[in-house]
CSV table of C-alpha atoms in Angstrom, one decimal:
chain,number,residue,atom,x,y,z
A,1,UNK,CA,0.0,0.0,0.0
A,2,UNK,CA,2.8,2.4,0.9
A,3,UNK,CA,4.6,1.7,-2.4
A,4,UNK,CA,1.4,2.4,-4.3
A,5,UNK,CA,0.9,5.7,-2.5
A,6,UNK,CA,4.5,6.6,-3.1
A,7,UNK,CA,4.1,6.0,-6.8
A,8,UNK,CA,0.9,8.0,-6.9
A,9,UNK,CA,2.6,10.9,-5.0
A,10,UNK,CA,5.6,10.8,-7.4
A,11,UNK,CA,3.3,10.9,-10.4
A,12,UNK,CA,1.3,13.8,-9.0
A,13,UNK,CA,4.5,15.7,-8.0
A,14,UNK,CA,6.1,15.4,-11.4
A,15,UNK,CA,2.9,16.4,-13.2
A,16,UNK,CA,2.7,19.5,-10.8
A,17,UNK,CA,6.3,20.3,-11.5
A,18,UNK,CA,5.9,20.0,-15.2
A,19,UNK,CA,2.8,22.2,-15.1
A,20,UNK,CA,4.6,24.8,-13.0
A,21,UNK,CA,7.6,24.7,-15.4
A,22,UNK,CA,5.3,25.4,-18.3
A,23,UNK,CA,3.6,28.2,-16.5
A,24,UNK,CA,6.9,29.6,-15.4
A,25,UNK,CA,8.2,29.8,-18.9
A,26,UNK,CA,5.0,30.8,-20.8
A,27,UNK,CA,3.4,33.4,-18.5
A,28,UNK,CA,6.1,36.1,-18.9
A,29,UNK,CA,5.5,36.0,-22.7
A,30,UNK,CA,1.8,36.6,-22.3
A,31,UNK,CA,2.2,40.2,-21.3
A,32,UNK,CA,0.0,41.3,-24.2
A,33,UNK,CA,-2.8,38.9,-23.4
A,34,UNK,CA,-3.2,39.0,-19.6
A,35,UNK,CA,-2.7,41.9,-17.2
A,36,UNK,CA,0.2,42.2,-14.8
A,37,UNK,CA,-1.7,41.3,-11.6
A,38,UNK,CA,-3.2,38.0,-13.0
A,39,UNK,CA,0.2,37.1,-14.4
A,40,UNK,CA,1.9,37.6,-11.0
A,41,UNK,CA,-0.8,35.5,-9.2
A,42,UNK,CA,-0.3,32.7,-11.6
A,43,UNK,CA,3.5,33.0,-12.0
A,44,UNK,CA,4.6,33.2,-8.3
A,45,UNK,CA,3.1,29.8,-7.3
A,46,UNK,CA,4.9,28.3,-10.3
A,47,UNK,CA,8.0,30.0,-9.0
A,48,UNK,CA,7.6,28.5,-5.5
A,49,UNK,CA,7.1,24.9,-6.9
A,50,UNK,CA,10.0,25.3,-9.3
A,51,UNK,CA,12.3,26.7,-6.5
A,52,UNK,CA,11.5,23.7,-4.3
A,53,UNK,CA,12.2,21.3,-7.1
A,54,UNK,CA,15.4,23.1,-8.1
A,55,UNK,CA,17.2,22.2,-4.8
A,56,UNK,CA,16.1,18.6,-4.3
A,57,UNK,CA,19.4,16.7,-4.1
A,58,UNK,CA,20.0,14.2,-6.9
A,59,UNK,CA,21.3,11.0,-5.1
A,60,UNK,CA,22.5,9.4,-8.4
A,61,UNK,CA,25.1,12.2,-8.9
A,62,UNK,CA,26.9,12.0,-5.6
A,63,UNK,CA,29.9,10.4,-7.2
A,64,UNK,CA,30.3,13.0,-9.9
A,65,UNK,CA,32.3,16.2,-9.7
A,66,UNK,CA,30.9,19.3,-7.9
A,67,UNK,CA,30.2,21.2,-11.2
A,68,UNK,CA,28.4,18.1,-12.6
A,69,UNK,CA,26.4,17.8,-9.4
A,70,UNK,CA,25.3,21.4,-9.5
A,71,UNK,CA,24.5,21.4,-13.2
A,72,UNK,CA,22.8,18.0,-13.0
A,73,UNK,CA,20.5,19.0,-10.1
A,74,UNK,CA,19.5,22.0,-12.2
A,75,UNK,CA,20.5,24.6,-9.6
A,76,UNK,CA,22.3,27.0,-12.0
A,77,UNK,CA,19.7,26.6,-14.7
A,78,UNK,CA,16.8,27.2,-12.4
A,79,UNK,CA,18.4,30.1,-10.7
A,80,UNK,CA,18.9,31.8,-14.0
A,81,UNK,CA,15.3,31.2,-14.9
A,82,UNK,CA,14.1,32.5,-11.5
A,83,UNK,CA,16.3,35.6,-11.3
A,84,UNK,CA,15.7,36.8,-14.9
A,85,UNK,CA,12.1,35.7,-14.8
A,86,UNK,CA,11.4,37.9,-11.8
A,87,UNK,CA,12.4,41.0,-13.7
A,88,UNK,CA,10.2,40.0,-16.6
A,89,UNK,CA,7.1,39.4,-14.5
A,90,UNK,CA,7.6,42.6,-12.6
A,91,UNK,CA,8.1,44.8,-15.7
A,92,UNK,CA,5.5,43.7,-18.2
A,93,UNK,CA,5.9,46.8,-20.2
A,94,UNK,CA,9.5,46.4,-21.2
A,95,UNK,CA,8.7,45.8,-24.8
A,96,UNK,CA,10.7,43.2,-26.5
A,97,UNK,CA,13.7,43.0,-24.1
A,98,UNK,CA,12.6,39.5,-23.2
A,99,UNK,CA,14.0,38.4,-26.6
A,100,UNK,CA,17.5,39.3,-25.3
A,101,UNK,CA,16.7,37.6,-22.1
A,102,UNK,CA,15.8,34.4,-23.9
A,103,UNK,CA,18.9,34.7,-26.1
A,104,UNK,CA,21.2,35.0,-23.1
A,105,UNK,CA,19.4,32.3,-21.2
A,106,UNK,CA,19.7,29.9,-24.1
A,107,UNK,CA,23.4,30.7,-24.6
A,108,UNK,CA,24.1,29.9,-20.9
A,109,UNK,CA,21.8,26.9,-20.8
A,110,UNK,CA,23.4,25.2,-23.8
A,111,UNK,CA,26.7,24.1,-22.2
A,112,UNK,CA,25.0,23.3,-18.9
A,113,UNK,CA,22.4,21.1,-20.7
A,114,UNK,CA,25.1,19.3,-22.7
A,115,UNK,CA,27.2,18.7,-19.6
A,116,UNK,CA,24.1,17.4,-17.8
A,117,UNK,CA,23.3,14.9,-20.6
A,118,UNK,CA,26.9,13.7,-20.7
A,119,UNK,CA,27.0,13.3,-16.9
A,120,UNK,CA,23.7,11.4,-17.0
A,121,UNK,CA,25.1,9.1,-19.7
A,122,UNK,CA,28.3,8.5,-17.8
A,123,UNK,CA,26.3,7.6,-14.6
A,124,UNK,CA,24.4,5.0,-16.5
A,125,UNK,CA,27.2,3.3,-18.5
A,126,UNK,CA,31.0,2.7,-18.3
A,127,UNK,CA,33.1,4.1,-21.1
A,128,UNK,CA,36.7,3.7,-22.1
A,129,UNK,CA,39.2,6.6,-22.2
A,130,UNK,CA,39.0,6.8,-26.0
A,131,UNK,CA,35.2,6.9,-25.9
A,132,UNK,CA,35.3,9.7,-23.3
A,133,UNK,CA,37.7,11.8,-25.4
A,134,UNK,CA,35.5,11.3,-28.5
A,135,UNK,CA,32.4,12.3,-26.4
A,136,UNK,CA,34.2,15.4,-25.3
A,137,UNK,CA,35.0,16.4,-28.9
A,138,UNK,CA,31.4,15.7,-29.9
A,139,UNK,CA,30.1,17.7,-26.9
A,140,UNK,CA,32.1,20.7,-28.0
A,141,UNK,CA,30.7,20.4,-31.6
A,142,UNK,CA,27.2,20.3,-30.2
A,143,UNK,CA,27.7,23.3,-28.0
A,144,UNK,CA,29.1,25.3,-30.9
A,145,UNK,CA,26.2,24.3,-33.2
A,146,UNK,CA,23.5,25.2,-30.7
A,147,UNK,CA,25.2,28.5,-30.1
A,148,UNK,CA,25.1,29.1,-33.8
A,149,UNK,CA,21.4,28.5,-33.8
A,150,UNK,CA,21.1,30.9,-30.9
A,151,UNK,CA,22.9,33.5,-32.9
A,152,UNK,CA,20.5,32.9,-35.8
A,153,UNK,CA,17.6,33.4,-33.3
A,154,UNK,CA,19.2,36.7,-32.2
A,155,UNK,CA,19.6,37.8,-35.9
A,156,UNK,CA,15.9,36.9,-36.5
A,157,UNK,CA,14.3,38.9,-33.7
A,158,UNK,CA,16.5,41.9,-34.4
A,159,UNK,CA,15.7,41.5,-38.2
A,160,UNK,CA,19.4,41.6,-39.2
A,161,UNK,CA,18.9,40.3,-42.7
A,162,UNK,CA,22.6,39.7,-43.6
A,163,UNK,CA,23.3,37.9,-40.3
A,164,UNK,CA,20.2,35.8,-40.8
A,165,UNK,CA,21.6,34.5,-44.1
A,166,UNK,CA,25.1,34.0,-42.6
A,167,UNK,CA,24.1,32.2,-39.4
A,168,UNK,CA,21.2,30.3,-41.0
A,169,UNK,CA,23.2,29.3,-44.1
A,170,UNK,CA,26.1,28.0,-42.0
A,171,UNK,CA,23.6,26.1,-39.8
A,172,UNK,CA,21.9,24.6,-42.9
A,173,UNK,CA,25.2,23.5,-44.4
A,174,UNK,CA,26.2,21.8,-41.1
A,175,UNK,CA,22.9,20.0,-40.9
A,176,UNK,CA,23.1,18.6,-44.4
A,177,UNK,CA,26.8,17.8,-44.1
A,178,UNK,CA,26.0,15.8,-40.9
A,179,UNK,CA,23.1,14.0,-42.7
A,180,UNK,CA,25.4,13.1,-45.6
A,181,UNK,CA,28.0,11.7,-43.2
A,182,UNK,CA,25.4,9.8,-41.3
A,183,UNK,CA,24.0,8.2,-44.5
A,184,UNK,CA,27.5,7.2,-45.7
A,185,UNK,CA,28.7,6.0,-42.4
A,186,UNK,CA,28.8,2.3,-41.6
A,187,UNK,CA,27.9,2.9,-38.0
A,188,UNK,CA,24.3,2.6,-36.7
A,189,UNK,CA,22.4,6.0,-36.6
A,190,UNK,CA,19.2,7.0,-34.9
A,191,UNK,CA,16.5,7.4,-37.5
A,192,UNK,CA,14.5,9.9,-35.4
A,193,UNK,CA,17.6,12.2,-35.1
A,194,UNK,CA,18.1,12.0,-38.8
A,195,UNK,CA,14.5,12.9,-39.4
A,196,UNK,CA,14.8,15.8,-37.0
A,197,UNK,CA,17.9,17.1,-38.7
A,198,UNK,CA,16.3,16.8,-42.1
A,199,UNK,CA,13.2,18.8,-41.0
A,200,UNK,CA,15.5,21.4,-39.4
A,201,UNK,CA,17.4,21.8,-42.7
A,202,UNK,CA,14.2,22.1,-44.7
A,203,UNK,CA,12.8,24.6,-42.2
A,204,UNK,CA,15.9,26.8,-42.4
A,205,UNK,CA,15.9,26.6,-46.2
A,206,UNK,CA,12.2,27.7,-46.4
A,207,UNK,CA,12.7,30.5,-43.9
A,208,UNK,CA,15.8,31.9,-45.7
A,209,UNK,CA,13.9,31.8,-49.0
A,210,UNK,CA,10.9,33.5,-47.4
A,211,UNK,CA,13.0,36.5,-46.1
A,212,UNK,CA,14.6,37.3,-49.4
A,213,UNK,CA,13.4,40.9,-50.1
A,214,UNK,CA,13.5,40.6,-53.9
A,215,UNK,CA,10.5,38.7,-55.1
A,216,UNK,CA,12.0,38.1,-58.5
A,217,UNK,CA,15.1,36.6,-57.0
A,218,UNK,CA,12.9,34.5,-54.7
A,219,UNK,CA,11.0,33.1,-57.7
A,220,UNK,CA,14.3,32.2,-59.4
A,221,UNK,CA,15.8,30.5,-56.4
A,222,UNK,CA,12.7,28.4,-55.5
A,223,UNK,CA,12.8,26.1,-58.5
A,224,UNK,CA,16.6,25.9,-58.3
A,225,UNK,CA,16.6,24.9,-54.6
A,226,UNK,CA,13.7,22.5,-55.2
A,227,UNK,CA,15.7,20.8,-58.0
A,228,UNK,CA,18.7,20.7,-55.6
A,229,UNK,CA,16.6,19.1,-52.9
A,230,UNK,CA,15.1,16.7,-55.3
A,231,UNK,CA,18.6,15.6,-56.5
A,232,UNK,CA,19.8,15.5,-52.9
A,233,UNK,CA,16.9,13.2,-51.9
A,234,UNK,CA,17.7,11.0,-55.0
A,235,UNK,CA,21.3,10.8,-54.0
A,236,UNK,CA,20.5,10.0,-50.4
A,237,UNK,CA,18.1,7.3,-51.6
A,238,UNK,CA,20.8,5.8,-53.8
A,239,UNK,CA,23.4,6.1,-51.1
A,240,UNK,CA,21.1,4.4,-48.6
A,241,UNK,CA,20.3,1.6,-51.1
A,242,UNK,CA,24.1,1.1,-51.7
A,243,UNK,CA,24.7,1.1,-48.0
A,244,UNK,CA,22.0,-1.4,-47.4
A,245,UNK,CA,23.2,-3.6,-50.2
A,246,UNK,CA,26.8,-3.4,-48.9
A,247,UNK,CA,25.6,-4.3,-45.5
A,248,UNK,CA,23.7,-7.3,-46.9
A,249,UNK,CA,26.7,-8.3,-49.0
A,250,UNK,CA,29.0,-8.0,-46.1
A,251,UNK,CA,26.7,-10.2,-44.0
A,252,UNK,CA,26.5,-12.8,-46.8
A,253,UNK,CA,30.3,-12.8,-47.1
A,254,UNK,CA,30.7,-13.2,-43.4
A,255,UNK,CA,28.2,-16.1,-43.4
A,256,UNK,CA,30.0,-17.8,-46.3
A,257,UNK,CA,33.4,-17.3,-44.6
A,258,UNK,CA,32.0,-18.7,-41.4
A,259,UNK,CA,30.6,-21.7,-43.3
A,260,UNK,CA,33.9,-22.3,-45.0
A,261,UNK,CA,35.8,-22.1,-41.7
A,262,UNK,CA,33.4,-24.5,-40.1
A,263,UNK,CA,33.8,-26.9,-43.0
A,264,UNK,CA,37.6,-26.7,-42.8
A,265,UNK,CA,37.3,-27.2,-39.0
A,266,UNK,CA,35.2,-30.3,-39.5
A,267,UNK,CA,37.8,-31.7,-42.0
A,268,UNK,CA,40.6,-31.0,-39.6
A,269,UNK,CA,39.0,-32.4,-36.5
A,270,UNK,CA,41.0,-35.4,-35.2
A,271,UNK,CA,39.5,-38.9,-35.7
A,272,UNK,CA,41.5,-41.5,-33.9
A,273,UNK,CA,41.2,-44.7,-31.8
A,274,UNK,CA,43.3,-46.7,-29.4
A,275,UNK,CA,44.7,-50.2,-29.0
A,276,UNK,CA,44.9,-51.8,-25.5
A,277,UNK,CA,48.0,-53.5,-24.1
A,278,UNK,CA,48.0,-56.3,-21.5
A,279,UNK,CA,51.8,-55.8,-20.9
A,280,UNK,CA,54.4,-53.2,-21.1
A,281,UNK,CA,55.2,-53.0,-24.8
A,282,UNK,CA,58.7,-53.1,-26.2
A,283,UNK,CA,60.2,-50.1,-28.0
A,284,UNK,CA,63.0,-52.0,-29.8
A,285,UNK,CA,61.0,-52.0,-33.0
A,286,UNK,CA,61.5,-48.3,-33.4
A,287,UNK,CA,57.9,-47.4,-32.7
A,288,UNK,CA,57.0,-43.8,-31.9
A,289,UNK,CA,56.5,-42.9,-28.2
A,290,UNK,CA,54.5,-40.1,-26.5
A,291,UNK,CA,55.1,-40.0,-22.7
A,292,UNK,CA,55.1,-37.8,-19.6
A,293,UNK,CA,58.2,-37.6,-17.5
A,294,UNK,CA,57.1,-35.5,-14.6
A,295,UNK,CA,54.9,-38.2,-13.1
A,296,UNK,CA,57.3,-41.1,-12.7
A,297,UNK,CA,56.9,-41.1,-8.9
A,298,UNK,CA,53.2,-42.2,-9.2
A,299,UNK,CA,52.0,-45.7,-8.2
A,300,UNK,CA,50.1,-46.6,-11.4
A,301,UNK,CA,51.1,-46.7,-15.0
A,302,UNK,CA,49.1,-46.6,-18.3
A,303,UNK,CA,50.3,-48.0,-21.6
A,304,UNK,CA,48.2,-48.0,-24.8
A,305,UNK,CA,48.6,-47.2,-28.5
A,306,UNK,CA,47.0,-44.2,-30.2
A,307,UNK,CA,46.1,-44.9,-33.8
A,308,UNK,CA,45.2,-42.0,-36.1
A,309,UNK,CA,42.9,-42.3,-39.2
A,310,UNK,CA,43.8,-41.2,-42.7
A,311,UNK,CA,41.8,-38.0,-42.2
A,312,UNK,CA,44.4,-35.5,-40.9
A,313,UNK,CA,47.2,-35.0,-38.4
A,314,UNK,CA,46.9,-33.7,-34.9
A,315,UNK,CA,49.0,-33.0,-31.8
A,316,UNK,CA,48.7,-34.4,-28.3
A,317,UNK,CA,49.3,-31.2,-26.3
A,318,UNK,CA,48.8,-32.0,-22.6
A,319,UNK,CA,47.5,-34.6,-20.2
A,320,UNK,CA,45.5,-33.9,-17.0
A,321,UNK,CA,45.4,-36.2,-14.0
A,322,UNK,CA,45.9,-36.0,-10.2
A,323,UNK,CA,44.6,-32.4,-10.4
A,324,UNK,CA,47.4,-31.2,-12.6
A,325,UNK,CA,48.3,-30.7,-16.3
A,326,UNK,CA,51.4,-32.5,-17.6
A,327,UNK,CA,53.3,-31.7,-20.7
A,328,UNK,CA,53.9,-34.6,-23.1
A,329,UNK,CA,57.3,-35.4,-24.7
A,330,UNK,CA,58.4,-37.4,-27.7
A,331,UNK,CA,56.3,-37.9,-30.8
A,332,UNK,CA,53.4,-35.6,-29.8
A,333,UNK,CA,52.4,-35.0,-33.5
A,334,UNK,CA,50.5,-38.0,-35.0
A,335,UNK,CA,50.5,-38.1,-38.7
A,336,UNK,CA,47.6,-39.7,-40.7
A,337,UNK,CA,47.6,-43.5,-40.7
A,338,UNK,CA,50.2,-43.4,-37.9
A,339,UNK,CA,50.5,-45.1,-34.5
A,340,UNK,CA,52.2,-43.9,-31.3
A,341,UNK,CA,52.9,-45.6,-27.9
A,342,UNK,CA,51.1,-43.5,-25.3
A,343,UNK,CA,52.3,-43.9,-21.6
A,344,UNK,CA,52.0,-42.0,-18.3
A,345,UNK,CA,51.8,-42.6,-14.6
A,346,UNK,CA,49.1,-41.6,-12.1
A,347,UNK,CA,47.6,-42.1,-8.6
A,348,UNK,CA,44.0,-40.9,-8.9
A,349,UNK,CA,42.0,-42.9,-11.5
A,350,UNK,CA,39.3,-40.1,-11.8
A,351,UNK,CA,39.4,-37.0,-14.0
A,352,UNK,CA,41.9,-37.9,-16.7
A,353,UNK,CA,41.7,-35.6,-19.8
A,354,UNK,CA,43.7,-35.4,-22.9
A,355,UNK,CA,44.1,-32.0,-24.7
A,356,UNK,CA,44.4,-32.4,-28.5
A,357,UNK,CA,45.1,-29.6,-31.1
A,358,UNK,CA,44.3,-30.0,-34.8
A,359,UNK,CA,46.2,-28.7,-37.8
A,360,UNK,CA,44.2,-25.4,-37.7
A,361,UNK,CA,44.9,-24.7,-34.1
A,362,UNK,CA,41.5,-25.7,-32.6
A,363,UNK,CA,41.6,-27.4,-29.3
A,364,UNK,CA,39.6,-30.5,-28.3
A,365,UNK,CA,39.4,-32.4,-25.0
A,366,UNK,CA,38.9,-36.1,-24.4
A,367,UNK,CA,38.2,-38.0,-21.2
A,368,UNK,CA,40.3,-41.1,-20.6
A,369,UNK,CA,39.0,-44.2,-18.8
A,370,UNK,CA,41.7,-46.8,-17.8
A,371,UNK,CA,41.5,-50.5,-16.9
A,372,UNK,CA,43.6,-52.1,-14.2
A,373,UNK,CA,45.2,-55.4,-15.2
A,374,UNK,CA,48.2,-56.5,-13.1
A,375,UNK,CA,51.0,-55.3,-10.8
A,376,UNK,CA,54.2,-55.1,-12.8
A,377,UNK,CA,57.0,-57.3,-11.7
A,378,UNK,CA,59.7,-55.0,-12.7
A,379,UNK,CA,58.7,-51.6,-11.3
A,380,UNK,CA,55.9,-52.7,-8.9
A,381,UNK,CA,53.4,-50.2,-10.4
A,382,UNK,CA,49.8,-51.1,-11.0
A,383,UNK,CA,49.6,-51.7,-14.8
A,384,UNK,CA,46.7,-50.1,-16.6
A,385,UNK,CA,45.6,-49.6,-20.2
A,386,UNK,CA,43.1,-47.3,-21.8
A,387,UNK,CA,39.6,-48.8,-22.1
A,388,UNK,CA,37.7,-45.7,-23.4
A,389,UNK,CA,38.3,-42.3,-25.0
A,390,UNK,CA,35.4,-39.9,-25.1
A,391,UNK,CA,35.3,-36.3,-26.4
A,392,UNK,CA,34.3,-33.9,-23.7
A,393,UNK,CA,33.1,-30.2,-24.1
A,394,UNK,CA,35.4,-27.6,-22.6
A,395,UNK,CA,32.5,-26.2,-20.5
A,396,UNK,CA,32.5,-29.4,-18.4
A,397,UNK,CA,36.2,-28.9,-17.6
A,398,UNK,CA,35.5,-25.2,-16.8
A,399,UNK,CA,32.7,-26.2,-14.4
A,400,UNK,CA,35.2,-28.6,-12.7
A,401,UNK,CA,37.8,-25.8,-12.7
A,402,UNK,CA,40.2,-27.9,-14.6
A,403,UNK,CA,40.3,-25.2,-17.3
A,404,UNK,CA,40.1,-21.4,-16.7
A,405,UNK,CA,36.7,-20.1,-17.8
A,406,UNK,CA,37.0,-18.2,-21.0
A,407,UNK,CA,35.3,-14.8,-21.4
A,408,UNK,CA,32.5,-14.5,-24.0
């Protein structure tokens, strides 16, 4: 019940704050519609609510720098609104000075807002040093672009025709350049942001054409600019189609390459068997030997023969037993249609694994099962031979902590 009431209170509080914010911003601009007294009766309650909200601490920003904490809590931004707004509401008859107030307020708010968004993003995610540097550069570009739009706004309300064309034209070129780069880039882009930039560019173009004082020049420029936009849209469509086709072609090539690698891997995967011994085999016939030499002090011995198929060669890399990996010596590489004498010593009959590497470098693991036969007369060790070899996924060895778990 308490959680439900708390949620309801939060919803009501945020709706009230949003309404107060709208009233706080809009009411000073209605000096030609409502009288001063009514405006003040409506505006000051909005001021009180907005003032309370301005200094509620933001718990999520405690670990950030002091400047980020202040800008993220909105303290500077709200104070600028409040202080400047008080003058506006108390002097309704100041003419159009509030345009300059809005221009100054926007100019100051732009860097604060950008820093706030960056701080919020950094509080939600972890970024590398290179990503932070790139974000700082992008942040500076955003601030300069929004300041350019603010200068365009200043030129508009002062009706400075030349500066309107200068600031508006530069902003329009930046917008369409950014759109071109976004369309040609391989990285993923936000479609809504692209649409917003496109509409902004169209709006700037229409406005700049509208304010041309010479009607004849305006009539000449309209079809030219329309043709340019038509060609631009065609080029964008072609570029987007090429980009989409390249993306599909790249995906197909990656799929084909992965299929080829998988087929090669299947061909290179070891296929071998074993032959059992009931005695310690002789090595006088020059047979190849693959043995461990670090486990000679163990009480049990294993002798068997590994026989490879005619499929491909492979290498016996390591052997695991008695909670330790042992390196193998001798003829560790087994060629197609070859045999090698395989021998080692152990104490614990459980958890024996063989690590095998194929000709492409892929690693496979096999569990060994041994069979006890006799006690050797010469060395007194318990003689064993291999009775089963079974492939085992590496995940099982990772779960048993025989292998270090790999990162995905």
